[in-house]
Short mmCIF file of C-alpha atoms and ligand atoms in Angstrom, two decimals:
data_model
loop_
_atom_site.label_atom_id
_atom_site.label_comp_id
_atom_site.label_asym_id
_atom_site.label_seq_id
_atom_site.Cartn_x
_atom_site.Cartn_y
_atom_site.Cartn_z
CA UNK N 573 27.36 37.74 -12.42
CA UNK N 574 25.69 37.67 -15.69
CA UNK N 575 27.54 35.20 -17.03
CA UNK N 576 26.44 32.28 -14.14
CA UNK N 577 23.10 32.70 -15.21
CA UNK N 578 22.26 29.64 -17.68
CA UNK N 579 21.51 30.50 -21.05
CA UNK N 580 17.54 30.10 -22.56
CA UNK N 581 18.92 26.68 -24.48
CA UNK N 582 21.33 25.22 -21.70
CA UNK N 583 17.90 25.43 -19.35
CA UNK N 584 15.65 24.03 -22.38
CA UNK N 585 18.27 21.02 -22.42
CA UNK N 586 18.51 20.96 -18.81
CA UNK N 587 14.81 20.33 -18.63
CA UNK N 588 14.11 17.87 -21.27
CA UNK N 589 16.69 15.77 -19.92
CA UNK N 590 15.44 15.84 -16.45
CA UNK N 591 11.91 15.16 -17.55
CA UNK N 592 12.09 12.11 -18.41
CA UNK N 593 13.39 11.00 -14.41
CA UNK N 594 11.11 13.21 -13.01
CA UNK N 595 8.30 11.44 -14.10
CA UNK N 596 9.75 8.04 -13.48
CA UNK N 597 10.65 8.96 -10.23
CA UNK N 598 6.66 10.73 -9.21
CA UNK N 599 4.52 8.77 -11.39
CA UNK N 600 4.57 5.20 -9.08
CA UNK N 601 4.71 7.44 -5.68
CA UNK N 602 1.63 9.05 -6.68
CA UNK N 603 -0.22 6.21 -7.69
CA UNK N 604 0.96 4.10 -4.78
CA UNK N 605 -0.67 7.31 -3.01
CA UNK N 606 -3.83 7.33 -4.25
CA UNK N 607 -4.10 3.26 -3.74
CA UNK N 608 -5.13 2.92 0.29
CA UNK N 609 -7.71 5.84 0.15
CA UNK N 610 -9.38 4.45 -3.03
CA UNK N 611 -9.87 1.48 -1.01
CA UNK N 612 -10.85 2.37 1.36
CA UNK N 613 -13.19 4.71 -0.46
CA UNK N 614 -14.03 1.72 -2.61
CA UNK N 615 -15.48 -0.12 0.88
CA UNK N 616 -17.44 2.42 1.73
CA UNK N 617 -19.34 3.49 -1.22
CA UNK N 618 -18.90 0.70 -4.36
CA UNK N 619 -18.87 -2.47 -2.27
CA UNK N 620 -22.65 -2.81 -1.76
CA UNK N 621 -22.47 -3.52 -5.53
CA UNK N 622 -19.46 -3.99 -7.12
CA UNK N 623 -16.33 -6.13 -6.34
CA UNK N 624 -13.27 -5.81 -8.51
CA UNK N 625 -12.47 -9.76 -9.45
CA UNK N 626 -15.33 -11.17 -7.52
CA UNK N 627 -17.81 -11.61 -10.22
CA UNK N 628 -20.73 -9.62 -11.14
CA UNK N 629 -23.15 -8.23 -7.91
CA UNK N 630 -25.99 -5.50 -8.58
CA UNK N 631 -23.58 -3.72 -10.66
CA UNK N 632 -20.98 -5.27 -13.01
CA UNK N 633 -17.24 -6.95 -11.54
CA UNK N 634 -15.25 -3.57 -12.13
CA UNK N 635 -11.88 -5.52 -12.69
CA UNK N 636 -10.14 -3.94 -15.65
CA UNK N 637 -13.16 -1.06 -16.65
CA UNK N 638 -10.56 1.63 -16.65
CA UNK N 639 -9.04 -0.78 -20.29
CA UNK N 640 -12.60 -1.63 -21.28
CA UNK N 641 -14.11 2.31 -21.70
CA UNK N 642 -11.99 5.14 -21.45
CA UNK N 643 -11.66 7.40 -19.00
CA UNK N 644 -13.15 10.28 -19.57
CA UNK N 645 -16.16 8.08 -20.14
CA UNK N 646 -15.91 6.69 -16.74
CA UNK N 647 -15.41 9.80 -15.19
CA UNK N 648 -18.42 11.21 -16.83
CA UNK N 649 -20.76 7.90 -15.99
CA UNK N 650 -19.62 8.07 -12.25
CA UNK N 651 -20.60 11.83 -11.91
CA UNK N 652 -24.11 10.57 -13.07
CA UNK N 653 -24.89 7.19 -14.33
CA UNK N 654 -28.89 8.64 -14.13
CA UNK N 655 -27.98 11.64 -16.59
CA UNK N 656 -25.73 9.55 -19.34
CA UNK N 657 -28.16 6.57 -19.39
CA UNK N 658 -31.14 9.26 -20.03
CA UNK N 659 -29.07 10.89 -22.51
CA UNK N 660 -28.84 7.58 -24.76
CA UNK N 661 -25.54 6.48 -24.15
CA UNK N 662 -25.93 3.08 -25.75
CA UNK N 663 -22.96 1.29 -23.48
CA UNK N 664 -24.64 2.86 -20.58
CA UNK N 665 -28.25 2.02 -21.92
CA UNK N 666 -26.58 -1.65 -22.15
CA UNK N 667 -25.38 -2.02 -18.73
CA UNK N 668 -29.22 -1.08 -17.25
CA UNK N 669 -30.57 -3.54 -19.22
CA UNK N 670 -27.86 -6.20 -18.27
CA UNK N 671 -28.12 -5.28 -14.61
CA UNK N 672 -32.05 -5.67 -14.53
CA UNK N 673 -33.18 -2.11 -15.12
CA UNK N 674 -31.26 -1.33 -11.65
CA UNK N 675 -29.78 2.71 -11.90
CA UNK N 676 -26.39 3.00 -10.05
CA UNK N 677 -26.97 6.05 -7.85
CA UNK N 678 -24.78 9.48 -8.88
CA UNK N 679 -21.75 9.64 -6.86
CA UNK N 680 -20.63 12.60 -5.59
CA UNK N 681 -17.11 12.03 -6.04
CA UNK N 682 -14.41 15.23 -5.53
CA UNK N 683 -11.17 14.87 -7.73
CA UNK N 684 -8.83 13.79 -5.59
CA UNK N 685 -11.55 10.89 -4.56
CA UNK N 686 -11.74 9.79 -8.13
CA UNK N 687 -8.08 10.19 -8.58
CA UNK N 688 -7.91 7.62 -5.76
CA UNK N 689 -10.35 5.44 -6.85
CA UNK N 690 -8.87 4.83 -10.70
CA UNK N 691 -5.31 4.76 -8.47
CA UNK N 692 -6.89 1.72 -6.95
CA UNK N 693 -8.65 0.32 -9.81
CA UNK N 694 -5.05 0.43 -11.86
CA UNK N 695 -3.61 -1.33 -9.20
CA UNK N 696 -5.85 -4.16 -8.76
CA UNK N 697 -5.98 -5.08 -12.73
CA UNK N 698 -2.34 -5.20 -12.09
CA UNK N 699 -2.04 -7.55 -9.48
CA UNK N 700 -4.98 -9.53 -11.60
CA UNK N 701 -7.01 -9.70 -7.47
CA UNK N 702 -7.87 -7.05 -4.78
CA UNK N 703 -8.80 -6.64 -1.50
CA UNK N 704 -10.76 -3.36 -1.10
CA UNK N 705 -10.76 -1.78 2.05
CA UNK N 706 -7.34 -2.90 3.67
CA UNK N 707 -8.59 -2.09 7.09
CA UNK N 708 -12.07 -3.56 6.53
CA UNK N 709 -12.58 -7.36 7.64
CA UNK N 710 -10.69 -9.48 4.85
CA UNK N 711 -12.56 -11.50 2.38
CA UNK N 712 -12.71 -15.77 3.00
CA UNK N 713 -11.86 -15.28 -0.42
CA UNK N 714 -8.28 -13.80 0.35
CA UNK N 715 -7.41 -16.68 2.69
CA UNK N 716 -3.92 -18.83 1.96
CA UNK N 717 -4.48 -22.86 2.32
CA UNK N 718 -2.68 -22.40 5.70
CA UNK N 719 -5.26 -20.29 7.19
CA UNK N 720 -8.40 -22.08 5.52
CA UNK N 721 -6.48 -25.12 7.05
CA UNK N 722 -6.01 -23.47 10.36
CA UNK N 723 -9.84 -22.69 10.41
CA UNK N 724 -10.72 -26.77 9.88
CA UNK N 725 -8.49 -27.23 12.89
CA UNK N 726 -9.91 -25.04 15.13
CA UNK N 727 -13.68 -25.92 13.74
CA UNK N 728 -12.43 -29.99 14.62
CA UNK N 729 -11.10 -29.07 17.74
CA UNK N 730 -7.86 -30.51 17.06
CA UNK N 731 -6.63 -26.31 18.26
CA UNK N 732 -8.17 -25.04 21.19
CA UNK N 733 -9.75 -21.99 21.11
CA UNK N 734 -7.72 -19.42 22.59
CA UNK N 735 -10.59 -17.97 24.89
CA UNK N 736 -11.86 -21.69 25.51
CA UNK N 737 -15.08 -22.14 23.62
CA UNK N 738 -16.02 -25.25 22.76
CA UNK N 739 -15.11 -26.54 19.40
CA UNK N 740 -17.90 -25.90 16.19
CA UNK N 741 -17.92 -29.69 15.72
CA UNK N 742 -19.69 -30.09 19.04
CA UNK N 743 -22.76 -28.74 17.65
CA UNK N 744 -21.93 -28.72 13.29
CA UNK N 745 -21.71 -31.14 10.80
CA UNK N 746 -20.16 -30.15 7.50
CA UNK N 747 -19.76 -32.60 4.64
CA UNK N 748 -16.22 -32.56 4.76
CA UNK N 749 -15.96 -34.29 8.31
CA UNK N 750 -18.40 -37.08 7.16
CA UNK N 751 -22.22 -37.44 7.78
CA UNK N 752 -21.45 -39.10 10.82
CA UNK N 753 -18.71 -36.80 12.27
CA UNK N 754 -19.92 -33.97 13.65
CA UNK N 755 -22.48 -33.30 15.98
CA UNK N 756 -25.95 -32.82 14.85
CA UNK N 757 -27.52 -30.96 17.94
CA UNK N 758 -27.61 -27.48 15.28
CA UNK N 759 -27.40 -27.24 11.49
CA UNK N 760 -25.23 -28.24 9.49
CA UNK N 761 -23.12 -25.60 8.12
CA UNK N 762 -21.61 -27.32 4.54
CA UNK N 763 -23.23 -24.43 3.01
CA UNK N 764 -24.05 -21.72 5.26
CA UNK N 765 -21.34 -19.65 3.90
CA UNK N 766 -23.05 -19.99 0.37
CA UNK N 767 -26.19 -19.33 1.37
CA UNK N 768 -25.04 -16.47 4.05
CA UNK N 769 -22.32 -14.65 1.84
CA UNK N 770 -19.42 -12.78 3.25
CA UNK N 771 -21.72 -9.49 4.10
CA UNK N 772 -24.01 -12.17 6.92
CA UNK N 773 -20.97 -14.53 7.40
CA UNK N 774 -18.64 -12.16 8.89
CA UNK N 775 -21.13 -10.43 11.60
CA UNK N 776 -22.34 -13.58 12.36
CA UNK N 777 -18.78 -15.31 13.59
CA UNK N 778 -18.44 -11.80 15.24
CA UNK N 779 -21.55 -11.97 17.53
CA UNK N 780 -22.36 -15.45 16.82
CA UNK N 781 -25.72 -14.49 17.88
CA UNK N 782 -27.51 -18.27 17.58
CA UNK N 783 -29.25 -19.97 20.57
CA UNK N 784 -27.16 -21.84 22.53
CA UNK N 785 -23.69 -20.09 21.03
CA UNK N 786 -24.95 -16.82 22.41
CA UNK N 787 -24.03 -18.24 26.22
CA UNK N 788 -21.23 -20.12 24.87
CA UNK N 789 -19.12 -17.58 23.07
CA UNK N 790 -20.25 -14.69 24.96
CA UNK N 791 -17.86 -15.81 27.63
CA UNK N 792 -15.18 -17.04 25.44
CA UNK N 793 -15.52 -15.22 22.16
CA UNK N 794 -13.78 -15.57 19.04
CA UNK N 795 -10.23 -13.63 18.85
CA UNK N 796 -10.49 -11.77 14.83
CA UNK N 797 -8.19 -13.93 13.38
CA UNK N 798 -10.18 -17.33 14.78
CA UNK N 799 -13.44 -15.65 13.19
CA UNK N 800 -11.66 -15.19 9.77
CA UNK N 801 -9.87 -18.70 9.58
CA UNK N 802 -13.36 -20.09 10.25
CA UNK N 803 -14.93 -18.20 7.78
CA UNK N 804 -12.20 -19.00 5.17
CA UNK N 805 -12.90 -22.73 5.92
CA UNK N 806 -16.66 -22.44 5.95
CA UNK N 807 -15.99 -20.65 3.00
CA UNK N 808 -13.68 -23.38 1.19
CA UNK N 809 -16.60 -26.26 2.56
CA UNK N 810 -19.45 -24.50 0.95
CA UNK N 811 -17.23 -24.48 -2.50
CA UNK N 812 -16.01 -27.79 -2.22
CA UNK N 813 -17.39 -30.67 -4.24
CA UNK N 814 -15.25 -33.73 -2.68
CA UNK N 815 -17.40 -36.40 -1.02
CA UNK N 816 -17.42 -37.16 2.51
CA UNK N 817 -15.06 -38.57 4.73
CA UNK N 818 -15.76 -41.28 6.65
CA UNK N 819 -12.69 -42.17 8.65
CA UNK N 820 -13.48 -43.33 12.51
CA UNK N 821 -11.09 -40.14 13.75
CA UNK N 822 -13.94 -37.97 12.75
CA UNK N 823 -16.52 -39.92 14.08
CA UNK N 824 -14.75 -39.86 17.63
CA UNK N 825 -14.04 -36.03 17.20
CA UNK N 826 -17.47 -35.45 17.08
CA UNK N 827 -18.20 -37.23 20.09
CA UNK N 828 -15.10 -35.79 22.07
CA UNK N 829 -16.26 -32.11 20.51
CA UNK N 830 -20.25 -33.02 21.45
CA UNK N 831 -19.02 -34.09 24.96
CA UNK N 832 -16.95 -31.14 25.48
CA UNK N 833 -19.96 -28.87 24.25
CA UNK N 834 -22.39 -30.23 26.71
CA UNK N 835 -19.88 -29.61 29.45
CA UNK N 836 -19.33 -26.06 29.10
CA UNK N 837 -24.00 -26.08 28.21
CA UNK N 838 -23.60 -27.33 31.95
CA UNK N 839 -20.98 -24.82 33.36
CA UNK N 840 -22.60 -22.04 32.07
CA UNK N 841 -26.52 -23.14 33.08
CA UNK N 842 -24.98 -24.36 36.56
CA UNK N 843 -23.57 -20.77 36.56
CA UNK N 844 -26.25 -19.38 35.77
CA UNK N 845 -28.74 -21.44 38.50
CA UNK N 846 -26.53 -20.44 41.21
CA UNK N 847 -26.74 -16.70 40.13
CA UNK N 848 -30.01 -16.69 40.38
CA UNK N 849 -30.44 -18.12 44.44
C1 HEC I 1383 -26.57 0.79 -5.51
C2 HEC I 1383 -25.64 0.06 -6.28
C3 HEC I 1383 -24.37 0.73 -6.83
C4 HEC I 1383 -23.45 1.50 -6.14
C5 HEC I 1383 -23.47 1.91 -4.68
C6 HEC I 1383 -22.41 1.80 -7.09
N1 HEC I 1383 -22.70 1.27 -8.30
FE1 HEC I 1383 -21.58 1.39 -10.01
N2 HEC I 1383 -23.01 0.38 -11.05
C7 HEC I 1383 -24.18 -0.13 -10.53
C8 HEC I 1383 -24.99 -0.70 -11.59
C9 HEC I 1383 -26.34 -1.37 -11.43
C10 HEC I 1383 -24.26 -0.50 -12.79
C11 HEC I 1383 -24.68 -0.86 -14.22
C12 HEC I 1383 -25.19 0.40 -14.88
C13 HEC I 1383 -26.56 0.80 -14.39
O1 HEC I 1383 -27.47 -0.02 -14.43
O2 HEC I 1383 -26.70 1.95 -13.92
C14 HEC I 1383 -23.01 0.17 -12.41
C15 HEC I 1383 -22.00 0.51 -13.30
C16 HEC I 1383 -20.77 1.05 -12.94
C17 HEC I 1383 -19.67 1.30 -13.84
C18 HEC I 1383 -19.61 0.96 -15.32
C19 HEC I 1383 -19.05 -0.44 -15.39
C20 HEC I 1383 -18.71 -0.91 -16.77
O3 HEC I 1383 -18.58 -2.13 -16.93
O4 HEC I 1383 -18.57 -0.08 -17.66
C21 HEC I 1383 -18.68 1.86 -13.10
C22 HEC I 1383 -17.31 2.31 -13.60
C23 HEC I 1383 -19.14 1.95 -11.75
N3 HEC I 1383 -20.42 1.45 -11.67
C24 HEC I 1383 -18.39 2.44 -10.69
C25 HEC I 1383 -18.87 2.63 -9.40
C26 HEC I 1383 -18.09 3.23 -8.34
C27 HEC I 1383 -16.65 3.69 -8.47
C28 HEC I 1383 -18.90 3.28 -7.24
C29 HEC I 1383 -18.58 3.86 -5.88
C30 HEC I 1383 -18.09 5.20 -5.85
C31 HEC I 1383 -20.18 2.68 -7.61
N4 HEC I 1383 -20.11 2.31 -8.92
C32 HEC I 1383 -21.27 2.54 -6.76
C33 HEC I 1383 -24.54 -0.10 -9.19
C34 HEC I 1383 -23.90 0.60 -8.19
C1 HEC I 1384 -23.49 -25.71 21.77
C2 HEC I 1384 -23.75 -25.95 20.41
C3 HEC I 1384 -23.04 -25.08 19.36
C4 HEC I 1384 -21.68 -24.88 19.21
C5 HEC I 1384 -20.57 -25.46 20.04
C6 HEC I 1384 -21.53 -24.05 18.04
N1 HEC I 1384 -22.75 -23.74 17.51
FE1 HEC I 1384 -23.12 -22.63 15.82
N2 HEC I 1384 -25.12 -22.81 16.12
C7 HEC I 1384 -25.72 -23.52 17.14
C8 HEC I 1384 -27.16 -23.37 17.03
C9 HEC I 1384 -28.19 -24.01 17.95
C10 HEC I 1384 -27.40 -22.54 15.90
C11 HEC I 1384 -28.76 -22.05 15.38
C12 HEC I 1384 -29.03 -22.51 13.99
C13 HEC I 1384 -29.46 -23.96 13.84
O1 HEC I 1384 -28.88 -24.87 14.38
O2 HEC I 1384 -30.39 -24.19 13.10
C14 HEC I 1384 -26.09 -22.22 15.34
C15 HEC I 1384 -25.88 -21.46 14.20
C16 HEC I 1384 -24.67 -21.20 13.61
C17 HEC I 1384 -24.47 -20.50 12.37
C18 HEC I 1384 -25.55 -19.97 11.44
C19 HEC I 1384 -25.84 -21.10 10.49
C20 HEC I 1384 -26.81 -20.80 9.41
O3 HEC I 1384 -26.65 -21.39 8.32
O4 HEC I 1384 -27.73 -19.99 9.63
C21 HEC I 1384 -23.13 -20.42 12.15
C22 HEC I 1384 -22.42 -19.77 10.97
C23 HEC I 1384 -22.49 -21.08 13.26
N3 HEC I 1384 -23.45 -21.55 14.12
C24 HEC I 1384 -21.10 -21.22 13.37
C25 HEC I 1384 -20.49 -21.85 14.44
C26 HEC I 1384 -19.05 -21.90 14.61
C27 HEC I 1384 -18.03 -21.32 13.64
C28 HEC I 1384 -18.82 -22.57 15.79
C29 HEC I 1384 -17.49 -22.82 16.44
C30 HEC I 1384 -16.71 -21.65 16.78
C31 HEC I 1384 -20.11 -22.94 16.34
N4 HEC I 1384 -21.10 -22.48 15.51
C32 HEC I 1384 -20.28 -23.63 17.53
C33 HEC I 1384 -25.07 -24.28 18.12
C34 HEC I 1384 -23.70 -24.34 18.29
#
C-alpha cells in the first residue's frame, strides 16, 4: 500500500504544476461572478452619484478608480469617506473640495458586496463603457443608431404605435423635423431630454403624466421598448447640433400626425361624454 502513496516532492511538483491552470481556469469565473450583483448593487446604492463613463455627477465618474488609487485605499475610503477625509487624507481632502464640500455617505458594504462591486468596476474599465444595473431601465445613452432611429420613426409616425396612440409629432416639435414640422399644440421637446435627464426622462415616457397625454396614452400606453427608443431619440435630438430640416414631407407629417391627434382628443372626450349620461 505504502508505496501508492505519492512521495512529499512528487505532490510539491504535482501542485506547482497544477497551480498555474487552476488559477487560469477560477480567476475569470469568479470575476464574471461577482459582475451582475455589483451592478446591480451599483444601481441601487452609487447611481444617485456616480456613473462609471458618464462624466462626473455629485461624486466623481468612477471609470478606471480601481488603476487611479489602490485598493486597499478604496476599500478603506468606501467603509468611511467621513472618517478618512477627517483624518487628513489629502486625495480624499481633494475630492471634497472638487465635489463642492459634498461628503459621500459611509457605505456599509459586507465583503462579498465589495468583492462584487470592484468585480464590476474591473469589468467596465475593460470594456472602456457600462451599463449598471442590467435589469434596471437602460440608459438613452446605450442605444445603437438602429434603435435611436427606430425611436424618430415612431415619434414621426411613419411606425404605428403598437397599442395605437397617436404619434408625438401630433402634439411636438423638435428641431430635427423643422420649425414648421411638427405640431405646436405642446412644447417642443428638442431639449427636454437635456433639461429632464435620464432619472425624469424615463418615468416620464412611463406614465407620460402631461395634460392631454394622460387620456391619450392611458388607453394605449407605451410598450418598454417604444418608451426607450423614444428616449434614445429624444436623447440623440437634445445632443444634436445639425440645423433644421425643412423638407415639405415633414411639414405634411405634422399635419397628418396633428390630424390624427385630434381624432383620438375626440374619441376619447366623445367617450368620455357618453359615460357620463
Ligand atoms: C450621496 C452621494 C454619493 C453616494 C450615494 C455614493 N458616493 Fe461615492 N462619492 C461621492 C462624492 C461627493 C465623492 C467625492 C469625495 C467626497 O466629497 O466625499 C465620492 C467619491 C467616491 C470614490 C473615490 C473616487 C476617486 O476618484 O477616487 C469612490 C471609489 C466612491 N465614491 C465609490 C462609491 C460607491 C462604490 C458607492 C456605492 C456603494 C458610492 N460611492 C456612493 C458621493 C457619493
Ligand atoms: C395630444 C397631444 C400630445 C401628444 C400626441 C403627445 N404629447 Fe407629450 N405633451 C403634451 C402636453 C400638452 C404636454 C405638457 C407640456 C407642455 O406642452 O408644455 C406634454 C409633455 C410632454 C413631455 C414633457 C416635456 C417637458 O419638457 O417637460 C414629454 C417628454 C412628452 N410630452 C413626450 C411625448 C412623446 C414621446 C409623445 C409620443 C409618444 C407625446 N409626448 C405625444 C401633449 C401631447
Amino acid at each position: 500500500m505504502r508505496t501508492h502513496v505519492p512521495g512529499r516532492r512528487q505532490l510539491r511538483a504535482l501542485a506547482v504544476a497544477a497551480l498555474p491552470m487552476l488559477v487560469l481556469l477560477v480567476s475569470p469565473l469568479a470575476v464574471a461572478q461577482g459582475v451582475p450583483e455589483g451592478s446591480q448593487l451599483f444601481s441601487q446604492r452609487c447611481a444617485s452619484c456616480h456613473t462609471v463613463g458618464q462624466g462626473d455627477r455629485v461624486g466623481p465618474d468612477l471609470m478606471g478608480v480601481l488603476t487611479r488609487r489602490e485598493e486597499s485605499w478604496v476599500t478603506t475610503f468606501l467603509k468611511s469617506p467621513g472618517a478618512m477625509i477627517d483624518g487628513g487624507d489629502p486625495v480624499a481632502n481633494e475630492l471634497l473640495k472638487k465635489f463642492n464640500g459634498i461628503r459621500m455617505p459611509d457605505q456599509q458594504l459586507s465583503d462579498d458586496e465589495r468583492k462584487g462591486l470592484f468585480a464590476f468596476l474591473r469589468d467596465c474599465a475593460e470594456k472602456g463603457s457600462c451599463q449598471p444595473g442590467a435589469s434596471g431601465p437602460k440608459l438613452a445613452s446605450d442605444a445603437t443608431p438602429e434603435e435611436i432611429e427606430h425611436g424618430r420613426q415612431l415619434f414621426e409616425g411613419r411606425v404605428a404605435l403598437a397599442n395605437g396612440g397617436p404619434p408625438c409629432i401630433g402634439c411636438h416639435n423638435v428641431r430635427d423635423i423643422g420649425v414648421v414640422g411638427g405640431g405646436t399644440l405642446a412644447r417642443d421637446l428638442t431639449f427636454s431630454f437635456a433639461r429632464m435627464g435620464e432619472r425624469k426622462m424615463t418615468p416620464a415616457l412611463k406614465e407620460l403624466d402631461f395634460p392631454l397625454m394622460r387620456e391619450l396614452y392611458g388607453q394605449a400606453p407605451l410598450t418598454d421598448a417604444e418608451q426607450f427608443e423614444l428616449k434614445a431619440y429624444l436623447a440623440q435630438v437634445s445632443r444634436d447640433g445639425t440645423p433644421p430640416r425643412k423638407d415639405r414631407d415633414f411639414f405634411y407629417l405634422g399635419f397628418v400626425g396633428l390630424g390624427v391627434a385630434l381624432g383620438f382628443i375626440g374619441i376619447v372626450l366623445g367617450g368620455r361624454g357618453r359615460a357620463k349620461d
